[in-house]
Amino acid sequence: MTDRLAGKVALITGAASGLGANAAALMVQEGAKVVVADIAQDRGKAMADKLGSSGHFVKLDVTSEDNWKAAIRETVDKFGALHVLVNSAGIGLSKTVEEIELAEWRKVHAIDLDGVFLGCKHGVAEIKKHTGRLGGSIINISSISGIIAGANMAAYNSAKAGVRLLSKSVALHCAKSGYNIRCNSVHPTFIDTPILDKYRDRFGQDLMQQKLGKQVPIGRLGRPEEVGWALVFLASDESSFMTGSEVVIDGGISAM
């Protein structure tokens, strides 16, 4: 522990598992208080319990504006402030533009893009109250699929690309307004988290890693902490001159 985040309070969506859970653990390790926000109540509570007195669980459906208002209010009631928001909740869908149904399109955008919008909107309104000594940071988890496209990723590409430019708009708004809040997007490729379970169930762990790893120049899947430490950096004041940036963590895919 190096206290890189000492004094900071973070709210992380989708923190019951995957990248969100890893980020929560690392941020607590670095001195932050963390609210685990997730729609999965049992897993979310279990994750918060692992964090001890530095963790707290709130149930959050990211598509609900009322849920967002309540989650932020509970965060401030519990820990006294909000400095960092990590929008990590999301779902994937592998369907072409011809295959996808309108209801599926709307569900992906509701969670992956509307949820980030609501977090940014209400997060900025609260974080700007607490950015005296400690700067504020909003970190939006997009995807490498928000930069490069796939034939069977119509809705996911669209939503994650939206997160990319939304983050830049939020960054410019906060800078112009003098809020001392930075906003950056993060773009991982295949990371070995539950979002890959459909491939894990289909092929088994070893074959899944081989098949997906072949698509990555480095030759393997990413590990959650390889994204998590980037999130710690973006949450910390070490990244105080970074806003509107996109942090690509893709094993070299976008270099091809």
Coordinates of C-alpha atoms in Angstrom, one line a residue:
M1 CA 0.0 0.0 0.0
T2 CA 1.4 3.4 -1.0
D3 CA -1.6 5.7 -0.1
R4 CA -1.8 6.9 -3.7
L5 CA -5.5 7.4 -3.2
A6 CA -5.5 8.4 0.5
G7 CA -8.5 10.6 1.3
K8 CA -10.4 9.8 -1.9
V9 CA -13.9 8.3 -2.1
A10 CA -14.7 6.3 -5.2
L11 CA -18.0 4.9 -6.5
I12 CA -17.5 2.0 -8.9
T13 CA -20.3 0.5 -11.0
G14 CA -20.3 -3.2 -12.0
A15 CA -18.0 -3.7 -9.0
A16 CA -19.5 -7.0 -7.9
S17 CA -17.2 -8.9 -10.3
G18 CA -14.7 -8.4 -13.2
L19 CA -12.8 -5.2 -13.8
G20 CA -15.0 -3.3 -11.3
A21 CA -14.2 -5.7 -8.5
N22 CA -10.5 -5.7 -9.2
A23 CA -10.5 -1.9 -9.3
A24 CA -12.3 -1.7 -6.0
A25 CA -9.7 -4.0 -4.3
L26 CA -6.8 -2.1 -5.8
M27 CA -8.2 1.3 -4.9
V28 CA -8.8 0.2 -1.3
Q29 CA -5.3 -1.1 -1.2
E30 CA -4.1 2.3 -2.2
G31 CA -6.0 4.1 0.5
A32 CA -9.4 4.9 -1.0
K33 CA -12.9 4.4 0.4
V34 CA -14.9 2.5 -2.2
V35 CA -18.6 2.1 -2.8
V36 CA -19.4 -1.1 -4.7
A37 CA -22.3 -0.4 -6.9
D38 CA -24.0 -3.2 -8.7
I39 CA -27.4 -4.7 -9.6
A40 CA -26.2 -8.1 -8.3
Q41 CA -27.0 -7.6 -4.6
D42 CA -25.5 -10.8 -3.1
R43 CA -22.2 -10.7 -5.0
G44 CA -22.0 -6.9 -4.5
K45 CA -22.4 -7.3 -0.7
A46 CA -19.8 -10.1 -0.6
M47 CA -17.3 -7.9 -2.5
A48 CA -17.9 -5.0 -0.2
D49 CA -17.5 -7.2 2.8
K50 CA -14.0 -8.2 1.5
L51 CA -13.0 -4.6 1.5
G52 CA -13.7 -4.2 5.3
S53 CA -14.5 -0.8 6.7
S54 CA -13.2 0.8 3.5
G55 CA -16.0 -0.7 1.4
H56 CA -19.7 -0.3 1.2
F57 CA -22.4 -1.7 -1.1
V58 CA -25.2 0.1 -2.9
K59 CA -27.6 -1.6 -5.3
L60 CA -27.6 0.3 -8.6
D61 CA -29.4 -0.3 -11.8
V62 CA -27.3 2.0 -14.0
T63 CA -30.3 2.6 -16.4
S64 CA -32.3 4.2 -13.6
E65 CA -31.8 7.9 -12.9
D66 CA -33.5 7.6 -9.5
N67 CA -31.1 4.7 -8.6
W68 CA -28.1 6.9 -9.6
K69 CA -29.3 9.8 -7.4
A70 CA -29.8 7.5 -4.4
A71 CA -26.5 5.7 -4.9
I72 CA -24.5 9.0 -5.0
R73 CA -26.5 10.3 -2.0
E74 CA -25.7 7.1 0.0
T75 CA -22.0 7.4 -1.0
V76 CA -21.8 10.9 0.5
D77 CA -23.8 9.9 3.6
K78 CA -21.5 6.9 4.2
F79 CA -18.0 8.4 3.4
G80 CA -18.6 12.2 3.4
A81 CA -17.6 12.9 -0.2
L82 CA -17.3 11.7 -3.8
H83 CA -14.0 12.2 -5.7
V84 CA -13.8 9.3 -8.2
L85 CA -16.5 7.7 -10.4
V86 CA -15.6 4.5 -12.4
N87 CA -18.3 3.6 -14.9
S88 CA -17.5 -0.1 -15.3
A89 CA -20.9 -1.8 -15.6
G90 CA -21.7 -3.1 -19.1
I91 CA -22.9 -6.0 -21.2
G92 CA -21.7 -7.4 -24.5
L93 CA -23.6 -8.7 -27.5
S94 CA -22.2 -10.4 -30.6
K95 CA -24.8 -9.8 -33.4
T96 CA -24.6 -8.2 -36.8
V97 CA -26.7 -5.2 -37.9
E98 CA -29.0 -7.6 -39.6
E99 CA -29.4 -10.1 -36.8
I100 CA -29.9 -7.7 -33.9
E101 CA -33.4 -6.9 -32.7
L102 CA -34.4 -3.3 -31.8
A103 CA -35.0 -4.3 -28.2
E104 CA -31.5 -5.8 -28.0
W105 CA -30.0 -2.7 -29.5
R106 CA -31.8 -0.5 -27.0
K107 CA -30.8 -2.8 -24.0
V108 CA -27.1 -2.6 -24.9
H109 CA -27.2 1.2 -25.3
A110 CA -29.3 1.6 -22.1
I111 CA -26.6 -0.2 -20.0
D112 CA -23.4 0.6 -21.8
L113 CA -24.0 4.2 -22.9
D114 CA -27.1 5.6 -21.1
G115 CA -25.8 4.3 -17.8
V116 CA -22.5 6.1 -18.4
F117 CA -24.3 9.3 -19.3
L118 CA -26.3 9.2 -16.1
G119 CA -23.2 8.5 -14.0
C120 CA -21.4 11.4 -15.6
K121 CA -24.3 13.8 -15.3
H122 CA -25.0 13.2 -11.6
G123 CA -21.3 12.4 -10.8
V124 CA -20.1 15.7 -12.0
A125 CA -22.8 17.5 -10.0
E126 CA -21.6 15.9 -6.8
I127 CA -17.9 15.6 -7.4
K128 CA -17.5 19.3 -8.1
K129 CA -18.6 20.0 -4.5
H130 CA -15.6 18.0 -3.2
T131 CA -12.6 19.0 -5.4
G132 CA -10.8 21.4 -3.1
R133 CA -7.5 19.7 -2.1
L134 CA -8.3 16.5 -4.0
G135 CA -9.0 16.6 -7.7
G136 CA -12.0 14.7 -9.1
S137 CA -11.8 11.9 -11.7
I138 CA -14.4 10.2 -13.8
I139 CA -13.2 7.0 -15.6
N140 CA -15.4 5.5 -18.2
I141 CA -14.7 1.9 -19.3
S142 CA -15.2 1.7 -23.0
S143 CA -13.5 -1.0 -25.0
I144 CA -11.1 -1.5 -27.9
S145 CA -14.5 -2.1 -29.7
G146 CA -15.2 1.6 -29.2
I147 CA -12.2 2.4 -31.5
I148 CA -12.1 -0.5 -34.0
A149 CA -15.2 -2.4 -35.2
G150 CA -16.3 -6.0 -35.7
A151 CA -18.8 -7.3 -38.2
N152 CA -20.8 -8.9 -35.5
M153 CA -20.6 -6.2 -32.9
A154 CA -23.1 -3.6 -34.2
A155 CA -24.7 -2.5 -30.9
Y156 CA -21.6 -2.9 -28.8
N157 CA -19.4 -1.0 -31.2
S158 CA -22.0 1.8 -31.3
A159 CA -22.4 2.1 -27.5
K160 CA -18.7 1.9 -26.7
A161 CA -17.8 4.4 -29.3
G162 CA -20.4 6.7 -27.8
V163 CA -18.7 6.3 -24.4
R164 CA -15.4 7.4 -26.0
L165 CA -16.7 10.7 -27.3
L166 CA -19.0 11.3 -24.4
S167 CA -15.9 11.1 -22.1
K168 CA -14.2 13.8 -24.2
S169 CA -17.3 16.1 -24.1
V170 CA -17.5 15.7 -20.3
A171 CA -13.8 16.4 -20.0
L172 CA -14.1 19.6 -22.0
H173 CA -17.2 20.7 -20.1
C174 CA -15.5 20.2 -16.7
A175 CA -12.3 22.0 -17.8
K176 CA -14.2 24.9 -19.3
S177 CA -16.3 25.1 -16.1
G178 CA -13.2 25.1 -13.8
Y179 CA -14.4 22.1 -11.8
N180 CA -11.0 20.4 -11.3
I181 CA -12.7 17.1 -12.6
R182 CA -10.9 15.1 -15.2
C183 CA -12.7 12.5 -17.4
N184 CA -10.9 9.8 -19.4
S185 CA -12.0 6.6 -21.2
V186 CA -10.3 3.2 -21.0
H187 CA -10.2 0.8 -23.9
P188 CA -9.4 -2.8 -23.0
T189 CA -9.4 -5.8 -25.3
F190 CA -10.1 -9.4 -24.1
I191 CA -9.6 -9.4 -20.4
D192 CA -10.1 -12.7 -18.5
T193 CA -13.2 -11.7 -16.6
P194 CA -16.8 -13.0 -16.4
I195 CA -17.7 -11.1 -19.6
L196 CA -15.9 -13.9 -21.4
D197 CA -18.0 -16.7 -19.7
K198 CA -20.0 -17.4 -22.9
Y199 CA -16.7 -18.4 -24.6
R200 CA -15.4 -20.2 -21.5
D201 CA -18.6 -22.2 -21.4
R202 CA -18.4 -23.0 -25.1
F203 CA -14.7 -23.9 -25.4
G204 CA -13.4 -24.4 -21.9
Q205 CA -10.8 -22.2 -20.2
D206 CA -7.7 -23.4 -22.1
L207 CA -9.1 -23.4 -25.6
M208 CA -10.8 -20.1 -25.0
Q209 CA -7.5 -18.5 -24.0
Q210 CA -5.9 -20.0 -27.1
K211 CA -8.6 -18.8 -29.5
L212 CA -8.9 -15.3 -28.2
G213 CA -5.2 -15.0 -27.5
K214 CA -4.4 -15.6 -31.1
Q215 CA -6.1 -12.3 -32.0
V216 CA -3.8 -10.3 -29.7
P217 CA -0.2 -9.5 -30.8
I218 CA 1.1 -10.1 -27.3
G219 CA -0.5 -13.6 -27.7
R220 CA -2.7 -13.9 -24.6
L221 CA -5.7 -12.5 -22.8
G222 CA -5.2 -9.5 -20.4
R223 CA -5.4 -9.9 -16.7
P224 CA -7.8 -7.7 -14.6
E225 CA -5.0 -6.0 -12.7
E226 CA -3.4 -4.9 -16.0
V227 CA -6.5 -2.7 -16.4
G228 CA -6.9 -2.1 -12.7
W229 CA -3.6 -0.4 -12.1
A230 CA -4.4 2.0 -15.0
L231 CA -7.6 2.8 -13.2
V232 CA -5.7 3.5 -10.0
F233 CA -3.4 5.9 -12.0
L234 CA -6.4 7.7 -13.5
A235 CA -8.1 8.0 -10.1
S236 CA -4.9 9.4 -8.5
D237 CA -3.5 12.9 -8.8
E238 CA -0.6 11.4 -10.6
S239 CA -2.7 11.8 -13.8
S240 CA -3.7 15.4 -13.0
F241 CA -2.8 16.6 -16.5
M242 CA -4.8 13.9 -18.3
T243 CA -8.3 14.6 -19.4
G244 CA -10.3 13.7 -22.5
S245 CA -7.7 11.0 -23.1
E246 CA -8.3 7.4 -24.1
V247 CA -6.1 4.8 -22.5
V248 CA -5.8 1.8 -24.8
I249 CA -5.0 -1.6 -23.1
D250 CA -5.2 -4.0 -26.0
G251 CA -2.1 -6.1 -26.2
G252 CA -1.2 -4.3 -29.5
I253 CA -4.5 -5.0 -31.4
S254 CA -5.0 -1.4 -32.5
A255 CA -1.4 -1.1 -33.7
M256 CA -2.1 -3.5 -36.5

